[in-house]
């Protein structure tokens, strides 16, 4: 099978399985309520800590971060595969396991796009921020790109968690907390020491969020395009790392038989 076919078949399995994860009621009263509460909380903190500009800065940062949070849930999908006992078959196949997992959790990107768009609409209605109309028009393509970038990053963390599945939730929470803290959601990246700011250049969300902020401020289109191009480069970097690391994990699993149900 070609790489496109592998990713497509894996995505089909993921979307089919996702139908049984949520009902409309549990999605609205559970997951969406959690996301909206998180964004509103940080928005109110920003409002109390500063002025309207600070509040709007924090609000937009956390709305966009919703996309990254949901995309990194691919880590839980990888862990589930282990308990379902499919790893030995994947390890035995001639296909790079990374291709499977780059498709296996794509439903989280689609779900994240819907979640972040709805949260954006609700927050805009509740807080009436002074954002440019271009955010409403062009936010979805930016969010989709951020989701793909964060998904590739999450797939890499999923590979890291294969041999330490007991810590899968630690990988997940550490992964998206790292993005929320250092990539400009609540404070500018320049707030952090220079080495940390430099490191965030290679993390998803950083450049995509900068592009959305430029849209909100009616900044130059060239700057938006430049930041999105950098986000594409970051997505490619994490996708390559995912393929390399999955291949290493699979190779070791073939040698020592370590990738079974729960080892």
mmCIF file of C-alpha atoms in Angstrom:
data_model
loop_
_atom_site.group_PDB
_atom_site.id
_atom_site.type_symbol
_atom_site.label_atom_id
_atom_site.label_comp_id
_atom_site.label_asym_id
_atom_site.label_seq_id
_atom_site.Cartn_x
_atom_site.Cartn_y
_atom_site.Cartn_z
ATOM 1 C CA UNK A 1 0.000 0.000 0.000
ATOM 2 C CA UNK A 2 1.106 3.564 -0.654
ATOM 3 C CA UNK A 3 1.574 6.049 2.186
ATOM 4 C CA UNK A 4 -1.622 7.836 1.117
ATOM 5 C CA UNK A 5 -3.608 4.587 1.262
ATOM 6 C CA UNK A 6 -2.229 3.678 4.689
ATOM 7 C CA UNK A 7 -3.091 7.079 6.142
ATOM 8 C CA UNK A 8 -6.532 7.001 4.479
ATOM 9 C CA UNK A 9 -7.422 3.542 5.802
ATOM 10 C CA UNK A 10 -6.188 4.420 9.287
ATOM 11 C CA UNK A 11 -8.228 7.645 9.229
ATOM 12 C CA UNK A 12 -11.331 5.685 8.174
ATOM 13 C CA UNK A 13 -10.947 3.407 11.191
ATOM 14 C CA UNK A 14 -10.484 6.406 13.458
ATOM 15 C CA UNK A 15 -13.554 8.267 12.203
ATOM 16 C CA UNK A 16 -15.681 5.123 12.453
ATOM 17 C CA UNK A 17 -14.557 4.564 16.025
ATOM 18 C CA UNK A 18 -15.076 8.219 16.930
ATOM 19 C CA UNK A 19 -18.823 7.897 16.308
ATOM 20 C CA UNK A 20 -19.001 5.878 19.527
ATOM 21 C CA UNK A 21 -16.950 8.298 21.642
ATOM 22 C CA UNK A 22 -19.511 11.115 21.972
ATOM 23 C CA UNK A 23 -23.193 11.678 21.589
ATOM 24 C CA UNK A 24 -24.336 15.210 20.816
ATOM 25 C CA UNK A 25 -25.517 15.551 24.417
ATOM 26 C CA UNK A 26 -22.254 14.389 26.028
ATOM 27 C CA UNK A 27 -20.203 16.508 23.626
ATOM 28 C CA UNK A 28 -22.154 19.688 24.431
ATOM 29 C CA UNK A 29 -22.612 19.177 28.173
ATOM 30 C CA UNK A 30 -19.259 17.530 28.793
ATOM 31 C CA UNK A 31 -16.412 18.382 26.476
ATOM 32 C CA UNK A 32 -17.657 21.712 25.092
ATOM 33 C CA UNK A 33 -18.645 22.962 28.549
ATOM 34 C CA UNK A 34 -15.152 22.142 29.767
ATOM 35 C CA UNK A 35 -13.510 24.010 26.893
ATOM 36 C CA UNK A 36 -15.705 27.098 27.162
ATOM 37 C CA UNK A 37 -15.189 27.214 30.936
ATOM 38 C CA UNK A 38 -11.427 27.070 30.479
ATOM 39 C CA UNK A 39 -11.353 29.896 27.948
ATOM 40 C CA UNK A 40 -13.742 32.073 29.970
ATOM 41 C CA UNK A 41 -11.691 31.467 33.122
ATOM 42 C CA UNK A 42 -8.462 32.657 31.534
ATOM 43 C CA UNK A 43 -10.295 35.554 29.907
ATOM 44 C CA UNK A 44 -11.636 36.719 33.268
ATOM 45 C CA UNK A 45 -8.188 36.334 34.828
ATOM 46 C CA UNK A 46 -6.766 38.494 32.050
ATOM 47 C CA UNK A 47 -9.501 41.069 32.582
ATOM 48 C CA UNK A 48 -8.846 41.275 36.328
ATOM 49 C CA UNK A 49 -5.071 41.309 35.914
ATOM 50 C CA UNK A 50 -4.965 44.011 33.273
ATOM 51 C CA UNK A 51 -7.089 46.029 30.893
ATOM 52 C CA UNK A 52 -9.359 45.172 27.982
ATOM 53 C CA UNK A 53 -6.378 44.648 25.675
ATOM 54 C CA UNK A 54 -4.882 42.073 28.064
ATOM 55 C CA UNK A 55 -8.221 40.280 28.383
ATOM 56 C CA UNK A 56 -8.628 40.086 24.599
ATOM 57 C CA UNK A 57 -5.057 38.862 24.218
ATOM 58 C CA UNK A 58 -5.635 36.018 26.676
ATOM 59 C CA UNK A 59 -9.054 35.186 25.231
ATOM 60 C CA UNK A 60 -7.773 34.807 21.688
ATOM 61 C CA UNK A 61 -4.765 32.805 22.826
ATOM 62 C CA UNK A 62 -6.879 30.298 24.700
ATOM 63 C CA UNK A 63 -9.495 30.009 21.957
ATOM 64 C CA UNK A 64 -6.788 29.037 19.463
ATOM 65 C CA UNK A 65 -5.151 26.715 21.994
ATOM 66 C CA UNK A 66 -8.367 24.648 22.080
ATOM 67 C CA UNK A 67 -7.403 23.403 18.618
ATOM 68 C CA UNK A 68 -3.977 22.280 19.809
ATOM 69 C CA UNK A 69 -5.349 20.596 22.930
ATOM 70 C CA UNK A 70 -7.818 18.453 21.025
ATOM 71 C CA UNK A 71 -5.317 17.527 18.311
ATOM 72 C CA UNK A 72 -2.875 16.135 20.880
ATOM 73 C CA UNK A 73 -5.517 13.645 22.040
ATOM 74 C CA UNK A 74 -4.009 11.349 19.413
ATOM 75 C CA UNK A 75 -1.784 10.223 22.308
ATOM 76 C CA UNK A 76 -4.751 8.464 23.935
ATOM 77 C CA UNK A 77 -5.622 6.795 20.626
ATOM 78 C CA UNK A 78 -2.160 5.281 20.395
ATOM 79 C CA UNK A 79 -2.398 3.971 23.953
ATOM 80 C CA UNK A 80 -5.794 2.439 23.219
ATOM 81 C CA UNK A 81 -4.330 0.528 20.285
ATOM 82 C CA UNK A 82 -1.885 -1.117 22.639
ATOM 83 C CA UNK A 83 -4.605 -2.447 24.919
ATOM 84 C CA UNK A 84 -6.586 -3.674 21.921
ATOM 85 C CA UNK A 85 -3.625 -5.849 20.981
ATOM 86 C CA UNK A 86 -3.077 -4.528 17.464
ATOM 87 C CA UNK A 87 0.595 -3.567 17.920
ATOM 88 C CA UNK A 88 2.064 -7.011 17.157
ATOM 89 C CA UNK A 89 0.299 -6.975 13.771
ATOM 90 C CA UNK A 90 1.467 -3.436 13.045
ATOM 91 C CA UNK A 91 5.024 -4.283 14.038
ATOM 92 C CA UNK A 92 4.953 -7.322 11.755
ATOM 93 C CA UNK A 93 3.676 -5.341 8.781
ATOM 94 C CA UNK A 94 6.107 -3.809 6.256
ATOM 95 C CA UNK A 95 4.538 -0.357 6.692
ATOM 96 C CA UNK A 96 6.009 2.300 8.952
ATOM 97 C CA UNK A 97 3.807 2.458 12.068
ATOM 98 C CA UNK A 98 4.149 6.225 11.992
ATOM 99 C CA UNK A 99 2.070 6.390 8.810
ATOM 100 C CA UNK A 100 -0.714 4.496 10.570
ATOM 101 C CA UNK A 101 -0.746 6.908 13.476
ATOM 102 C CA UNK A 102 -0.513 9.977 11.302
ATOM 103 C CA UNK A 103 -3.910 8.868 10.005
ATOM 104 C CA UNK A 104 -5.333 6.977 12.970
ATOM 105 C CA UNK A 105 -6.302 10.031 15.012
ATOM 106 C CA UNK A 106 -7.141 12.590 12.316
ATOM 107 C CA UNK A 107 -10.679 12.714 13.669
ATOM 108 C CA UNK A 108 -9.272 14.707 16.597
ATOM 109 C CA UNK A 109 -8.190 17.443 14.184
ATOM 110 C CA UNK A 110 -11.666 17.627 12.649
ATOM 111 C CA UNK A 111 -13.322 17.581 16.087
ATOM 112 C CA UNK A 112 -10.886 20.212 17.323
ATOM 113 C CA UNK A 113 -11.689 22.457 14.381
ATOM 114 C CA UNK A 114 -15.385 22.289 15.233
ATOM 115 C CA UNK A 115 -14.732 22.825 18.945
ATOM 116 C CA UNK A 116 -12.429 25.809 18.495
ATOM 117 C CA UNK A 117 -14.732 27.451 15.944
ATOM 118 C CA UNK A 118 -17.719 27.109 18.280
ATOM 119 C CA UNK A 119 -15.731 28.377 21.262
ATOM 120 C CA UNK A 120 -14.564 31.350 19.170
ATOM 121 C CA UNK A 121 -18.168 32.197 18.275
ATOM 122 C CA UNK A 122 -19.364 31.881 21.890
ATOM 123 C CA UNK A 123 -16.501 33.947 23.288
ATOM 124 C CA UNK A 124 -17.010 36.634 20.640
ATOM 125 C CA UNK A 125 -20.657 36.834 21.621
ATOM 126 C CA UNK A 126 -20.017 36.881 25.368
ATOM 127 C CA UNK A 127 -17.072 39.288 25.587
ATOM 128 C CA UNK A 128 -17.524 41.394 22.436
ATOM 129 C CA UNK A 129 -13.763 41.721 21.819
ATOM 130 C CA UNK A 130 -12.477 44.335 19.405
ATOM 131 C CA UNK A 131 -11.131 41.876 16.834
ATOM 132 C CA UNK A 132 -10.998 42.555 13.147
ATOM 133 C CA UNK A 133 -13.653 40.854 10.985
ATOM 134 C CA UNK A 134 -10.897 38.947 9.156
ATOM 135 C CA UNK A 135 -10.634 36.603 12.159
ATOM 136 C CA UNK A 136 -14.150 35.335 11.513
ATOM 137 C CA UNK A 137 -13.439 34.813 7.800
ATOM 138 C CA UNK A 138 -9.928 33.358 7.835
ATOM 139 C CA UNK A 139 -9.709 31.752 11.277
ATOM 140 C CA UNK A 140 -10.739 28.274 10.110
ATOM 141 C CA UNK A 141 -7.820 27.729 7.683
ATOM 142 C CA UNK A 142 -5.402 28.968 10.346
ATOM 143 C CA UNK A 143 -6.952 26.720 12.985
ATOM 144 C CA UNK A 144 -6.849 23.731 10.633
ATOM 145 C CA UNK A 145 -3.132 24.263 10.023
ATOM 146 C CA UNK A 146 -2.484 24.626 13.759
ATOM 147 C CA UNK A 147 -4.427 21.417 14.312
ATOM 148 C CA UNK A 148 -2.349 19.490 11.779
ATOM 149 C CA UNK A 149 0.876 20.823 13.296
ATOM 150 C CA UNK A 150 -0.203 20.001 16.858
ATOM 151 C CA UNK A 151 -1.411 16.597 15.675
ATOM 152 C CA UNK A 152 1.990 15.722 14.226
ATOM 153 C CA UNK A 153 3.563 16.838 17.511
ATOM 154 C CA UNK A 154 1.038 14.711 19.434
ATOM 155 C CA UNK A 155 1.776 11.711 17.223
ATOM 156 C CA UNK A 156 5.455 12.042 18.139
ATOM 157 C CA UNK A 157 4.554 12.092 21.836
ATOM 158 C CA UNK A 158 2.340 9.065 21.191
ATOM 159 C CA UNK A 159 5.395 7.231 19.873
ATOM 160 C CA UNK A 160 7.309 8.213 23.008
ATOM 161 C CA UNK A 161 4.499 6.868 25.183
ATOM 162 C CA UNK A 162 4.437 3.415 23.550
ATOM 163 C CA UNK A 163 7.140 2.025 25.793
ATOM 164 C CA UNK A 164 5.856 3.885 28.865
ATOM 165 C CA UNK A 165 2.112 3.469 28.454
ATOM 166 C CA UNK A 166 1.478 3.914 32.184
ATOM 167 C CA UNK A 167 2.504 7.523 31.772
ATOM 168 C CA UNK A 168 0.363 8.231 28.690
ATOM 169 C CA UNK A 169 -1.746 10.836 30.516
ATOM 170 C CA UNK A 170 1.439 12.517 31.711
ATOM 171 C CA UNK A 171 2.632 12.728 28.106
ATOM 172 C CA UNK A 172 -0.711 14.213 27.057
ATOM 173 C CA UNK A 173 -0.981 16.779 29.842
ATOM 174 C CA UNK A 174 2.675 17.744 29.631
ATOM 175 C CA UNK A 175 2.405 18.025 25.850
ATOM 176 C CA UNK A 176 -0.442 20.517 25.659
ATOM 177 C CA UNK A 177 0.545 22.364 28.853
ATOM 178 C CA UNK A 178 3.916 23.049 27.233
ATOM 179 C CA UNK A 179 2.113 24.639 24.302
ATOM 180 C CA UNK A 180 -0.295 26.631 26.486
ATOM 181 C CA UNK A 181 2.505 27.975 28.673
ATOM 182 C CA UNK A 182 5.274 28.905 26.271
ATOM 183 C CA UNK A 183 3.745 29.420 22.819
ATOM 184 C CA UNK A 184 2.086 32.797 23.413
ATOM 185 C CA UNK A 185 -1.405 31.877 24.603
ATOM 186 C CA UNK A 186 -1.357 33.941 27.798
ATOM 187 C CA UNK A 187 1.889 35.920 27.639
ATOM 188 C CA UNK A 188 4.059 36.835 24.648
ATOM 189 C CA UNK A 189 6.824 34.380 23.840
ATOM 190 C CA UNK A 190 9.300 37.213 24.394
ATOM 191 C CA UNK A 191 8.324 37.135 28.083
ATOM 192 C CA UNK A 192 10.377 33.964 28.542
ATOM 193 C CA UNK A 193 14.192 33.682 28.606
ATOM 194 C CA UNK A 194 15.832 33.679 25.180
ATOM 195 C CA UNK A 195 16.579 29.890 25.084
ATOM 196 C CA UNK A 196 12.914 29.082 25.779
ATOM 197 C CA UNK A 197 11.715 31.607 23.211
ATOM 198 C CA UNK A 198 14.083 30.042 20.675
ATOM 199 C CA UNK A 199 12.791 26.551 21.492
ATOM 200 C CA UNK A 200 9.172 27.633 20.913
ATOM 201 C CA UNK A 201 10.081 28.400 17.303
ATOM 202 C CA UNK A 202 9.949 24.624 16.767
ATOM 203 C CA UNK A 203 6.707 24.006 18.655
ATOM 204 C CA UNK A 204 3.265 23.930 17.015
ATOM 205 C CA UNK A 205 0.868 26.769 17.838
ATOM 206 C CA UNK A 206 3.574 29.460 18.114
ATOM 207 C CA UNK A 207 3.491 30.673 14.518
ATOM 208 C CA UNK A 208 -0.137 29.807 13.842
ATOM 209 C CA UNK A 209 -1.275 31.778 16.877
ATOM 210 C CA UNK A 210 0.906 34.713 15.790
ATOM 211 C CA UNK A 211 -0.862 34.605 12.401
ATOM 212 C CA UNK A 212 -4.305 34.680 14.033
ATOM 213 C CA UNK A 213 -3.255 37.578 16.270
ATOM 214 C CA UNK A 214 -2.096 39.479 13.183
ATOM 215 C CA UNK A 215 -5.491 38.865 11.595
ATOM 216 C CA UNK A 216 -7.257 40.104 14.713
ATOM 217 C CA UNK A 217 -5.166 43.281 14.709
ATOM 218 C CA UNK A 218 -5.720 43.856 10.956
ATOM 219 C CA UNK A 219 -1.996 43.429 10.354
ATOM 220 C CA UNK A 220 -0.299 42.896 6.990
ATOM 221 C CA UNK A 221 -1.299 39.831 5.003
ATOM 222 C CA UNK A 222 2.352 39.119 4.204
ATOM 223 C CA UNK A 223 3.055 38.620 7.905
ATOM 224 C CA UNK A 224 0.109 36.232 8.233
ATOM 225 C CA UNK A 225 1.307 34.188 5.251
ATOM 226 C CA UNK A 226 4.864 34.134 6.595
ATOM 227 C CA UNK A 227 3.790 32.840 9.991
ATOM 228 C CA UNK A 228 1.576 30.174 8.420
ATOM 229 C CA UNK A 229 4.479 29.059 6.226
ATOM 230 C CA UNK A 230 6.591 28.618 9.350
ATOM 231 C CA UNK A 231 3.764 26.625 10.952
ATOM 232 C CA UNK A 232 3.793 24.312 7.925
ATOM 233 C CA UNK A 233 7.530 23.801 8.395
ATOM 234 C CA UNK A 234 6.972 22.953 12.066
ATOM 235 C CA UNK A 235 4.271 20.433 11.109
ATOM 236 C CA UNK A 236 6.657 18.805 8.630
ATOM 237 C CA UNK A 237 9.397 18.617 11.246
ATOM 238 C CA UNK A 238 7.206 16.791 13.767
ATOM 239 C CA UNK A 239 5.776 14.489 11.085
ATOM 240 C CA UNK A 240 9.294 13.408 10.087
ATOM 241 C CA UNK A 241 10.269 12.894 13.732
ATOM 242 C CA UNK A 242 7.126 10.793 14.202
ATOM 243 C CA UNK A 243 8.011 8.505 11.285
ATOM 244 C CA UNK A 244 11.612 8.107 12.443
ATOM 245 C CA UNK A 245 10.720 7.445 16.059
ATOM 246 C CA UNK A 246 7.916 4.993 15.288
ATOM 247 C CA UNK A 247 10.286 3.057 13.055
ATOM 248 C CA UNK A 248 12.836 2.859 15.869
ATOM 249 C CA UNK A 249 10.189 1.697 18.342
ATOM 250 C CA UNK A 250 8.884 -0.907 15.891
ATOM 251 C CA UNK A 251 12.405 -2.132 15.163
ATOM 252 C CA UNK A 252 13.098 -2.655 18.844
ATOM 253 C CA UNK A 253 9.718 -4.343 19.248
ATOM 254 C CA UNK A 254 10.561 -6.795 16.470
ATOM 255 C CA UNK A 255 13.847 -7.660 18.179
ATOM 256 C CA UNK A 256 12.645 -8.129 21.762
ATOM 257 C CA UNK A 257 8.871 -8.697 21.393
ATOM 258 C CA UNK A 258 8.170 -5.834 23.797
ATOM 259 C CA UNK A 259 5.108 -4.348 22.060
ATOM 260 C CA UNK A 260 2.386 -6.688 23.224
ATOM 261 C CA UNK A 261 -0.890 -6.001 25.052
ATOM 262 C CA UNK A 262 0.317 -4.301 28.221
ATOM 263 C CA UNK A 263 4.070 -4.642 28.543
#
